[in-house]
Coordinates of C-alpha atoms in Angstrom, one line a residue:
Chain A
X9 CA -0.2 0.0 -0.5
X10 CA 1.5 3.8 -0.8
X11 CA 1.1 6.2 1.7
X12 CA 1.7 9.8 0.5
X13 CA 0.9 13.0 2.4
X14 CA 1.3 16.2 0.5
X15 CA 3.2 13.9 -2.2
X16 CA 5.6 12.7 0.2
X17 CA 6.3 8.9 0.3
X18 CA 5.7 7.0 3.7
X19 CA 7.3 4.1 3.1
X20 CA 5.5 1.0 4.9
X21 CA 8.5 -0.2 7.6
X22 CA 8.7 0.5 11.3
X23 CA 10.9 2.5 13.7
X24 CA 12.5 -0.5 16.5
X25 CA 12.9 1.0 20.0
X26 CA 13.4 0.3 23.3
X27 CA 12.7 0.1 26.6
X28 CA 14.2 2.5 29.1
X29 CA 13.7 4.7 32.3
X30 CA 12.7 8.0 32.6
X31 CA 12.7 10.7 35.3
X32 CA 11.4 14.1 34.7
X33 CA 12.7 17.3 36.9
X34 CA 11.5 20.4 37.4
X35 CA 13.9 23.6 37.4
X36 CA 13.0 26.9 38.5
X37 CA 15.0 30.6 38.6
X38 CA 14.4 33.5 39.1
X39 CA 13.8 34.4 35.7
X40 CA 13.5 33.2 32.5
X41 CA 17.1 33.5 31.3
X42 CA 18.6 31.5 33.7
X43 CA 15.9 28.5 33.8
X44 CA 17.9 28.6 30.0
X45 CA 21.1 28.5 31.2
X46 CA 20.2 25.4 33.7
X47 CA 18.5 23.8 31.1
X48 CA 21.5 24.3 28.9
X49 CA 23.6 22.8 30.9
X50 CA 22.1 19.8 32.3
X51 CA 21.0 18.4 28.7
X52 CA 24.4 19.4 27.6
X53 CA 26.3 16.1 26.3
X54 CA 23.1 14.0 26.7
X55 CA 22.2 13.0 23.2
X56 CA 22.8 9.1 22.9
X57 CA 22.9 6.5 26.0
X58 CA 25.8 4.9 23.4
X59 CA 28.6 7.4 25.1
X60 CA 26.6 10.0 26.8
X61 CA 24.8 6.8 29.3
X62 CA 21.6 9.2 29.3
X63 CA 19.3 11.0 26.9
X64 CA 18.0 14.3 28.4
X65 CA 16.0 17.3 26.5
X66 CA 13.6 20.4 27.4
X67 CA 9.8 18.8 27.5
X68 CA 8.1 21.9 28.0
X69 CA 9.1 25.8 29.6
X70 CA 7.0 25.7 32.5
X71 CA 5.5 29.5 33.0
X72 CA 5.5 30.1 37.2
X73 CA 1.8 29.1 37.5
X74 CA 3.1 25.6 36.9
X75 CA 5.8 25.9 39.1
X76 CA 6.5 25.0 42.9
X77 CA 7.6 28.5 43.9
X78 CA 6.4 30.2 41.6
X79 CA 8.8 31.2 39.6
X80 CA 9.7 30.7 35.6
X81 CA 10.6 27.0 35.1
X82 CA 10.9 24.5 32.9
X83 CA 10.7 20.4 33.2
X84 CA 12.7 18.2 31.8
X85 CA 13.0 14.3 31.1
X86 CA 15.7 12.5 31.5
X87 CA 16.1 8.3 30.0
X88 CA 18.1 5.7 30.3
X89 CA 18.9 2.6 30.1
X90 CA 19.1 1.4 33.6
X91 CA 17.2 2.8 36.7
X92 CA 20.5 2.7 38.4
X93 CA 22.6 4.7 35.5
X94 CA 19.5 6.7 35.6
X95 CA 20.0 7.7 38.5
X96 CA 24.1 8.1 38.7
X97 CA 23.5 10.6 35.8
X98 CA 20.6 12.3 37.6
X99 CA 22.6 12.5 40.5
X100 CA 26.2 14.0 38.8
X101 CA 24.0 16.3 36.2
X102 CA 22.1 18.0 39.1
X103 CA 25.4 18.4 41.3
X104 CA 27.2 20.0 38.9
X105 CA 25.0 21.6 36.2
X106 CA 21.7 22.7 38.6
X107 CA 23.2 23.5 41.6
X108 CA 25.7 25.3 40.1
X109 CA 23.6 27.4 38.3
X110 CA 22.1 31.0 39.7
X111 CA 19.0 31.0 41.5
X112 CA 17.8 27.9 40.5
X113 CA 15.6 25.4 42.5
X114 CA 15.1 21.8 41.8
X115 CA 11.7 20.1 42.0
X116 CA 10.2 16.8 41.2
X117 CA 8.6 15.7 38.0
X118 CA 7.3 12.6 38.8
X119 CA 4.9 11.3 41.8
X120 CA 4.8 7.4 40.7
X121 CA 7.4 5.0 40.3
X122 CA 11.1 4.2 41.9
X123 CA 12.6 7.0 43.9
X124 CA 15.9 8.8 42.0
X125 CA 17.6 10.9 45.1
X126 CA 17.9 14.9 44.5
X127 CA 17.8 16.6 47.4
X128 CA 18.5 13.4 49.1
X129 CA 21.9 13.3 47.7
X130 CA 23.1 16.8 47.5
X131 CA 22.2 17.6 51.0
X132 CA 25.7 16.8 52.1
X133 CA 27.2 19.6 49.9
X134 CA 25.7 21.8 53.0
X135 CA 28.1 20.7 55.4
X136 CA 25.2 20.4 58.2
X137 CA 24.1 23.6 57.6
X138 CA 21.4 22.5 55.3
X139 CA 17.8 22.6 56.5
X140 CA 15.2 19.7 55.9
X141 CA 11.4 21.1 55.3
X142 CA 8.9 18.7 54.9
X143 CA 6.0 20.3 52.4
X144 CA 2.4 17.7 51.9
X145 CA 5.2 14.5 52.6
X146 CA 7.2 15.8 50.2
X147 CA 10.8 16.4 52.3
X148 CA 12.6 19.8 50.2
X149 CA 16.5 20.6 51.3
X150 CA 17.4 24.2 51.4
X151 CA 21.4 24.0 51.2
X152 CA 23.2 27.5 52.1
X153 CA 24.7 28.9 48.5
X154 CA 26.6 31.6 48.4
X155 CA 23.8 33.3 46.1
X156 CA 21.1 32.4 49.3
X157 CA 20.7 29.0 49.2
X158 CA 19.4 26.1 47.0
X159 CA 16.0 24.8 47.3
X160 CA 15.9 20.3 46.4
X161 CA 13.6 18.4 46.6
X162 CA 14.3 15.4 48.3
X163 CA 13.6 13.0 45.6
X164 CA 12.2 11.9 41.7
X165 CA 10.6 9.4 40.5
X166 CA 11.5 7.1 37.4
X167 CA 9.3 4.9 35.4
X168 CA 9.6 2.8 32.4
X169 CA 10.1 4.6 29.6
X170 CA 10.6 3.8 25.5
X171 CA 13.3 5.2 23.8
X172 CA 14.2 5.5 19.9
X173 CA 11.3 6.0 18.3
X174 CA 12.2 7.8 15.2
X175 CA 12.0 8.7 11.7
X176 CA 14.5 9.9 8.6
X177 CA 13.1 12.6 6.3
X178 CA 14.8 11.8 2.7
X179 CA 15.9 15.2 0.9
X180 CA 16.4 15.7 -2.2
X181 CA 19.1 18.8 -0.7
X182 CA 19.8 19.8 2.8
X183 CA 17.5 23.3 2.4
X184 CA 14.5 21.3 1.9
X185 CA 15.5 18.6 4.5
X186 CA 16.1 21.0 7.4
X187 CA 13.4 23.2 6.7
X188 CA 11.3 19.4 7.7
X189 CA 13.1 18.5 10.4
X190 CA 12.9 22.0 11.8
X191 CA 8.8 22.1 12.1
X192 CA 9.2 18.5 12.7
X193 CA 10.8 18.9 16.0
X194 CA 8.5 21.6 16.9
X195 CA 5.4 20.1 16.5
X196 CA 6.9 17.4 18.4
X197 CA 8.0 19.9 21.5
X198 CA 4.0 20.1 21.8
X199 CA 3.6 16.5 22.3
X200 CA 3.8 16.5 25.9
X201 CA 6.2 13.4 27.9
X202 CA 8.6 13.6 25.2
X203 CA 11.7 14.5 24.1
X204 CA 14.3 14.7 21.2
X205 CA 17.7 14.6 22.4
X206 CA 19.9 15.5 20.0
X207 CA 21.6 19.0 18.8
X208 CA 18.2 21.1 17.4
X209 CA 16.3 17.8 17.6
X210 CA 18.0 16.5 14.6
X211 CA 20.6 14.3 13.6
X212 CA 22.6 13.2 10.5
X213 CA 24.9 10.0 12.0
X214 CA 22.3 7.6 12.5
X215 CA 23.9 4.7 13.1
X216 CA 23.8 0.5 12.2
X217 CA 24.5 -1.5 14.9
X218 CA 28.2 -2.7 14.6
X219 CA 31.4 -2.1 12.6
X220 CA 34.3 -3.5 11.0
X221 CA 35.6 -2.0 14.3
X222 CA 35.3 -4.5 16.7
X223 CA 35.8 -2.0 19.3
X224 CA 32.6 -0.1 18.0
X225 CA 29.0 -1.7 18.7
X226 CA 27.5 1.6 16.2
X227 CA 28.7 2.5 13.2
X228 CA 27.5 4.6 10.5
X229 CA 23.8 3.8 8.8
X230 CA 25.8 3.3 5.4
X231 CA 22.8 2.3 3.5
X232 CA 21.8 5.8 3.8
X233 CA 25.0 7.5 3.2
X234 CA 24.6 9.6 -0.5
X235 CA 28.2 9.4 -0.6
X236 CA 28.2 5.9 -0.2
X237 CA 26.0 5.4 -3.5
X238 CA 27.5 3.0 -5.9
X239 CA 29.9 1.4 -2.8
X240 CA 27.8 0.0 -0.4
X241 CA 23.8 -1.7 -0.9
X242 CA 21.3 1.1 -1.0
X243 CA 18.0 2.2 0.7
X244 CA 17.8 6.3 -1.1
X245 CA 15.9 6.5 -4.0
X246 CA 17.5 7.9 -7.2
X247 CA 18.1 11.8 -6.2
X248 CA 17.8 12.0 -2.3
X249 CA 21.2 13.8 -1.4
X250 CA 20.4 14.2 2.3
X251 CA 18.8 12.1 5.1
X252 CA 17.8 13.6 8.3
X253 CA 16.9 11.7 11.4
X254 CA 14.1 12.8 14.3
X255 CA 15.7 10.7 17.5
X256 CA 12.0 10.5 19.8
X257 CA 12.1 9.4 23.2
X258 CA 8.6 9.6 25.8
X259 CA 7.6 8.1 28.8
X260 CA 4.6 5.7 27.1
X261 CA 4.3 4.2 23.6
X262 CA 1.0 6.6 23.1
X263 CA 3.4 9.6 23.5
X264 CA 6.7 8.4 21.2
X265 CA 3.9 7.2 18.7
X266 CA 1.7 10.0 18.8
X267 CA 5.2 12.1 18.8
X268 CA 5.7 10.3 15.2
X269 CA 2.4 11.6 14.1
X270 CA 3.0 14.5 14.9
X271 CA 6.7 15.1 13.9
X272 CA 5.7 13.1 10.3
X273 CA 2.4 15.3 9.5
X274 CA 4.6 18.7 10.0
X275 CA 8.2 17.6 7.7
X276 CA 5.5 16.7 5.4
X277 CA 3.6 20.0 5.6
X278 CA 5.2 23.2 3.8
X279 CA 6.6 24.5 0.8
X280 CA 9.4 22.1 1.8
X281 CA 7.5 19.3 1.1
X282 CA 8.5 19.5 -3.0
X283 CA 11.9 19.1 -2.1
X284 CA 11.3 15.9 0.5
X285 CA 11.5 12.4 -1.4
X286 CA 10.1 9.8 1.5
X287 CA 9.7 9.2 5.0
X288 CA 11.2 6.3 6.6
X289 CA 12.1 4.6 9.7
X290 CA 15.1 3.1 11.1
X291 CA 15.3 -0.3 12.3
X292 CA 17.6 -3.6 13.2
X293 CA 15.6 -5.7 11.7
X294 CA 13.1 -6.1 14.9
X295 CA 15.2 -8.2 16.8
X296 CA 16.9 -5.8 19.4
X297 CA 13.9 -3.4 20.3
X298 CA 10.6 -4.7 21.7
X299 CA 8.6 -1.4 20.3
X300 CA 8.1 -1.6 16.8
X301 CA 6.2 1.6 15.4
X302 CA 5.1 1.2 11.7
X303 CA 4.9 4.1 10.1
X304 CA 1.2 3.6 8.4
X305 CA 0.1 2.8 11.5
X306 CA 1.2 5.2 13.4
X307 CA -0.2 7.5 10.7
X308 CA -3.9 6.4 11.1
Chain B
X23 CA -24.9 9.9 54.3
X24 CA -26.1 11.7 57.4
X25 CA -22.1 11.4 58.9
X26 CA -21.9 9.5 62.8
X27 CA -23.1 12.5 65.1
X28 CA -22.9 13.7 68.1
X29 CA -25.0 16.1 69.5
X30 CA -24.4 17.1 73.5
X31 CA -27.6 18.0 75.0
X32 CA -26.4 18.2 79.2
X33 CA -24.3 21.1 80.5
X34 CA -21.5 19.6 81.6
X35 CA -19.2 21.2 84.3
X36 CA -16.3 18.9 84.8
X37 CA -13.6 17.8 81.6
X38 CA -15.2 13.9 79.0
X39 CA -12.5 12.2 77.7
X40 CA -13.5 12.1 74.0
X41 CA -10.5 10.0 73.3
X42 CA -12.3 6.8 73.4
X43 CA -14.8 7.8 70.4
X44 CA -12.2 6.8 68.3
X45 CA -12.3 6.1 64.5
X46 CA -12.9 2.6 64.7
X47 CA -15.7 3.2 67.0
X48 CA -17.6 6.1 64.8
X49 CA -16.6 3.8 61.8
X50 CA -17.7 0.6 63.3
X51 CA -20.2 0.5 66.1
X52 CA -23.7 1.2 65.5
X53 CA -25.6 4.1 67.0
X54 CA -26.8 1.7 69.8
X55 CA -23.4 1.0 70.4
X56 CA -21.6 4.5 70.3
X57 CA -24.9 5.1 73.1
X58 CA -23.0 2.5 76.0
X59 CA -20.4 3.1 75.6
X60 CA -18.7 4.9 78.7
X61 CA -16.4 7.9 79.0
X62 CA -15.5 9.4 81.8
X63 CA -17.0 12.8 82.8
X64 CA -14.5 13.9 85.7
X65 CA -14.0 11.2 88.1
X66 CA -17.6 9.5 87.2
X67 CA -18.3 7.3 83.9
X68 CA -21.0 7.9 82.1
X69 CA -22.6 6.5 79.0
X70 CA -21.9 8.5 76.1
X71 CA -26.2 8.3 75.5
X72 CA -26.1 10.4 78.9
X73 CA -24.6 13.5 77.4
X74 CA -25.0 12.2 73.4
X75 CA -27.7 12.3 71.3
X76 CA -26.5 9.9 68.4
X77 CA -27.6 9.9 65.1
X78 CA -26.4 9.1 61.5
X79 CA -24.6 5.9 60.3
X80 CA -21.3 4.6 60.7
X81 CA -18.6 6.8 58.4
X82 CA -15.7 7.9 58.4
X83 CA -16.9 11.3 59.5
X84 CA -17.6 12.2 62.9
X85 CA -19.5 15.8 63.7
X86 CA -19.8 17.1 67.2
X87 CA -22.3 19.3 67.3
X88 CA -23.6 21.9 70.4
X89 CA -19.7 21.7 71.7
X90 CA -18.1 23.1 74.8
X91 CA -15.1 23.5 75.7
X92 CA -15.3 21.2 78.5
X93 CA -14.5 18.0 75.7
X94 CA -10.9 17.2 75.5
X95 CA -9.1 15.3 73.5
X96 CA -11.6 15.4 69.9
X97 CA -10.1 13.0 67.5
X98 CA -6.9 11.8 69.6
X99 CA -5.3 9.6 67.4
X100 CA -7.3 9.7 64.2
X101 CA -5.4 8.9 61.0
X102 CA -7.9 9.4 58.7
X103 CA -11.4 10.4 58.3
X104 CA -12.8 13.7 59.5
X105 CA -13.7 15.5 62.5
X106 CA -15.8 18.7 62.6
X107 CA -16.4 20.1 66.0
X108 CA -19.4 23.0 66.0
X109 CA -18.6 24.9 68.7
X110 CA -15.7 24.5 70.9
X111 CA -13.6 22.0 71.4
X112 CA -11.4 21.3 75.5
X113 CA -7.8 20.1 75.9
X114 CA -5.8 18.3 73.7
X115 CA -7.7 18.8 70.3
X116 CA -6.2 16.4 68.0
X117 CA -3.0 15.2 70.4
X118 CA -1.2 12.4 68.1
X119 CA -3.7 13.3 65.1
X120 CA -1.8 11.1 62.7
X121 CA -3.2 12.0 59.5
X122 CA -7.3 12.9 59.6
X123 CA -9.0 16.3 60.0
X124 CA -10.0 18.2 62.7
X125 CA -12.4 21.6 62.4
X126 CA -13.4 23.7 64.6
X127 CA -15.6 26.5 64.3
X128 CA -15.1 27.5 67.7
X129 CA -11.9 27.9 70.4
X130 CA -10.3 24.9 71.4
X131 CA -8.8 25.1 74.8
X132 CA -4.5 24.7 75.4
X133 CA -2.1 21.8 74.2
X134 CA -3.8 21.6 70.9
X135 CA -2.4 19.1 68.0
X136 CA 0.3 18.3 71.0
X137 CA 2.1 15.1 69.7
X138 CA 0.3 15.6 66.5
X139 CA 2.0 13.3 63.7
X140 CA -0.2 14.1 60.8
X141 CA -2.9 15.3 59.3
X142 CA -5.0 19.0 59.4
X143 CA -6.5 20.6 62.3
X144 CA -8.1 24.2 61.2
X145 CA -9.6 26.4 64.4
X146 CA -11.9 28.8 63.3
X147 CA -11.4 30.4 66.6
X148 CA -8.8 31.2 69.1
X149 CA -6.2 28.2 70.6
X150 CA -5.4 28.3 74.2
X151 CA -1.7 27.7 75.5
X152 CA 0.8 25.2 74.3
X153 CA -0.7 25.2 70.3
X154 CA 1.8 22.2 69.1
X155 CA 3.5 21.8 72.1
X156 CA 5.1 18.2 74.0
X157 CA 2.6 16.9 76.5
X158 CA 4.8 17.1 79.8
X159 CA 7.4 15.2 80.1
X160 CA 7.7 14.3 76.2
X161 CA 10.7 15.7 74.4
X162 CA 9.3 16.7 71.1
X163 CA 6.3 18.7 70.0
X164 CA 4.3 19.2 66.5
X165 CA 6.1 16.2 64.6
X166 CA 4.2 16.4 61.6
X167 CA 0.9 18.2 59.9
X168 CA -0.8 21.5 59.4
X169 CA -3.0 23.7 62.1
X170 CA -4.1 27.1 61.0
X171 CA -5.4 29.1 63.5
X172 CA -8.2 31.5 62.2
X173 CA -7.7 34.3 64.9
X174 CA -5.0 34.1 67.9
X175 CA -2.7 31.2 69.9
X176 CA -1.5 31.7 73.8
X177 CA 1.4 31.5 75.1
X178 CA 4.5 29.4 74.0
X179 CA 2.5 28.5 70.5
X180 CA 5.4 25.5 68.8
X181 CA 7.0 24.9 71.8
X182 CA 9.5 22.4 70.9
X183 CA 7.4 21.7 67.5
X184 CA 9.8 19.1 65.7
X185 CA 8.3 19.1 61.6
X186 CA 5.2 20.8 60.3
X187 CA 3.2 23.6 59.7
X188 CA 1.4 26.4 62.0
X189 CA -0.5 29.2 60.8
X190 CA -1.9 31.6 63.0
X191 CA -3.8 34.1 61.2
X192 CA -4.1 36.2 64.6
X193 CA -1.3 37.6 67.5
X194 CA 0.1 34.6 69.4
X195 CA 0.8 35.0 73.1
X196 CA 4.8 35.3 74.9
X197 CA 7.3 32.7 74.0
X198 CA 5.7 31.5 70.9
X199 CA 8.3 29.0 69.2
X200 CA 10.6 28.8 72.0
X201 CA 13.1 25.7 72.1
X202 CA 11.7 25.4 68.7
X203 CA 13.5 22.1 66.7
X204 CA 12.3 22.2 63.3
X205 CA 9.0 23.3 60.8
X206 CA 7.2 26.1 60.4
X207 CA 6.0 28.4 62.1
X208 CA 3.6 31.5 60.0
X209 CA 2.6 34.6 63.1
X210 CA 0.6 36.9 61.2
X211 CA -0.5 38.8 63.5
X212 CA 0.6 41.6 66.2
X213 CA 4.5 41.7 67.1
X214 CA 5.2 38.4 68.6
X215 CA 6.9 38.8 72.1
X216 CA 10.7 37.1 71.7
X217 CA 9.5 34.1 69.6
X218 CA 11.8 31.5 69.3
X219 CA 13.9 32.2 72.2
X220 CA 16.3 28.9 72.4
X221 CA 15.2 28.1 68.7
X222 CA 17.6 25.5 67.8
X223 CA 16.4 24.8 63.9
X224 CA 12.9 26.0 62.2
X225 CA 11.7 29.0 60.8
X226 CA 9.0 31.5 61.5
X227 CA 7.8 33.9 59.8
X228 CA 6.3 37.1 60.8
X229 CA 5.1 40.0 58.8
X230 CA 5.7 42.5 61.5
X231 CA 9.3 42.8 63.1
X232 CA 9.1 40.7 66.1
X233 CA 10.5 41.8 69.2
X234 CA 13.7 39.2 69.1
X235 CA 16.6 38.4 71.8
X236 CA 18.9 40.6 69.9
X237 CA 22.1 39.9 71.2
X238 CA 21.1 36.0 70.3
X239 CA 19.9 36.9 66.9
X240 CA 21.8 37.3 64.1
X241 CA 20.2 39.6 61.3
X242 CA 21.5 39.0 57.7
X243 CA 20.6 41.2 54.6
X244 CA 17.6 40.6 53.0
X245 CA 16.8 38.5 50.1
X246 CA 14.7 36.5 47.9
X247 CA 14.2 33.1 49.2
X248 CA 12.2 30.5 47.1
X249 CA 11.5 28.1 50.3
X250 CA 9.2 31.5 51.5
X251 CA 7.5 30.8 47.3
X252 CA 7.3 27.6 47.7
X253 CA 5.4 27.8 51.1
X254 CA 3.1 30.3 50.2
X255 CA 1.6 28.1 47.4
X256 CA 1.7 25.2 49.8
X257 CA 0.0 27.0 52.6
X258 CA -2.4 28.9 49.7
X259 CA -3.5 24.8 48.0
X260 CA -4.5 24.1 51.4
X261 CA -7.2 26.6 51.3
X262 CA -6.8 27.1 55.1
X263 CA -8.6 30.4 55.1
X264 CA -5.0 32.4 55.5
X265 CA -4.0 34.5 52.0
X266 CA -0.4 34.2 52.5
X267 CA -0.6 35.8 48.9
X268 CA -1.1 39.3 50.1
X269 CA 2.4 38.9 51.2
X270 CA 4.2 39.7 47.4
X271 CA 7.8 38.2 46.9
X272 CA 9.7 40.4 48.4
X273 CA 12.9 40.7 49.9
X274 CA 12.7 39.7 53.7
X275 CA 14.9 40.4 56.7
X276 CA 16.2 37.5 58.2
X277 CA 17.5 36.7 61.3
X278 CA 19.8 33.7 62.2
X279 CA 19.3 32.3 65.9
X280 CA 19.5 31.3 68.9
X281 CA 23.0 32.0 69.5
X282 CA 22.6 30.9 73.3
X283 CA 21.8 27.4 72.1
X284 CA 24.4 27.5 69.2
X285 CA 20.7 27.9 67.2
X286 CA 20.5 27.8 62.9
X287 CA 16.6 28.7 63.6
X288 CA 15.7 31.5 61.1
X289 CA 12.9 33.9 61.9
X290 CA 12.1 36.2 58.6
X291 CA 9.9 38.8 58.3
X292 CA 7.9 39.3 55.1

């Protein structure tokens, strides 16, 4: 069956995704500028679990009315392959990037699941001068720092989640591919409970499993590299010169599916669609990932 | 369904021990069974039915109507449910409350919320002395939960309190939060006299400069505290009739002490 959106062909294939653990943290600060600094810092070098151990991103910005301390804030999602790795990464990142960020405060963004230490681990920085406050069965730590105090909730929680939902935008040139990808990422940003962890939400170096080099677990996805056409078996249609991938992590199958649908529709809806050749998805034959997002089903 | 109701129909002059009206009694006993229970009245024992008209059905909600200040220990040890008191309550209201809500439309006597471990007490009138304080011989006062007093509280409110939140909309007597160990007390009336004497930890929030023992409290620079915004939002959500939103997020004056006892408590002036 051929499916087309705005003339762009949607391939009958599926994205292969994996079970992950996710935690949400809310960060607030004195103003939007310092929220942004804190978010950039804590989500830095968190694009892929392959080398970063965690995938993190801004879920959405929060208005002052939505945050516990009525200051501007943001919800950040962290994903990792194991609970212990996630706990370790959150502890280190909150300690090094949010505790250090002027005027910041950190709160739990999920109330169910297994606890992940926030202030519980960082309170010792207060060297005995930290103050514990229990309000509504939630414990907060007030850790004295040089701009006043760092308020940090005792724990957040981690839940089962999904990482690696994806689709590929195959285009004639980089301008059309980028425009489509930017539009897709903006649309996915509106889906709560999902993030796109790569730079600007887009990845150009999609990978396949394994490599000719034994020490590497992943290497370039040669079937989609336009400069390898003629050297390896290619999946690229004639005239395709650029492929960009959107990778989506989400807190549930429904959210990932919804994000893929919004993303694909947005990618194919604009003047740039004339430069797109197809939308496809990355998978490993269905043997590695537990979750399969079939593009045609997602778009139903 | 009408909740279990006990309406006091006799004038009582001796203290009545209401601690035997437990949540299990209210939830599991029939009207007849409740009426035939014995409760102590002064040095005597009476049937509940001799003092109260019992009505309603088995419920998590107890209403004590026509209540007076001789009814002591109302809501003692309740972990769940709701106790509403129409009228005044005597001493030890909400003693060792563990999670239930106690609402008193009038005033309460001394030691309200003593030994409290959770739940909420909302007093629409005044509270007596030793609000949230420990019983004689006990080390710790209130250990968790919320107490809201819409009017005034007596002396030594929050004495040795360990955790939890007290909000007094009116004035407090002398020695509020003396020897405080932790928790938060929000005192919104006229300038309290020497609050926090010998406090070790904990937070006292006042809206007017309190009369502090200046030698033992150190005044810091004024500053914004995210914690105060957090506290405000938590209290406002409780819909307790105390409008903390009338205090804008301005820089606070902060005193730390009591240094006479090497305390690290804080007094915030909003």
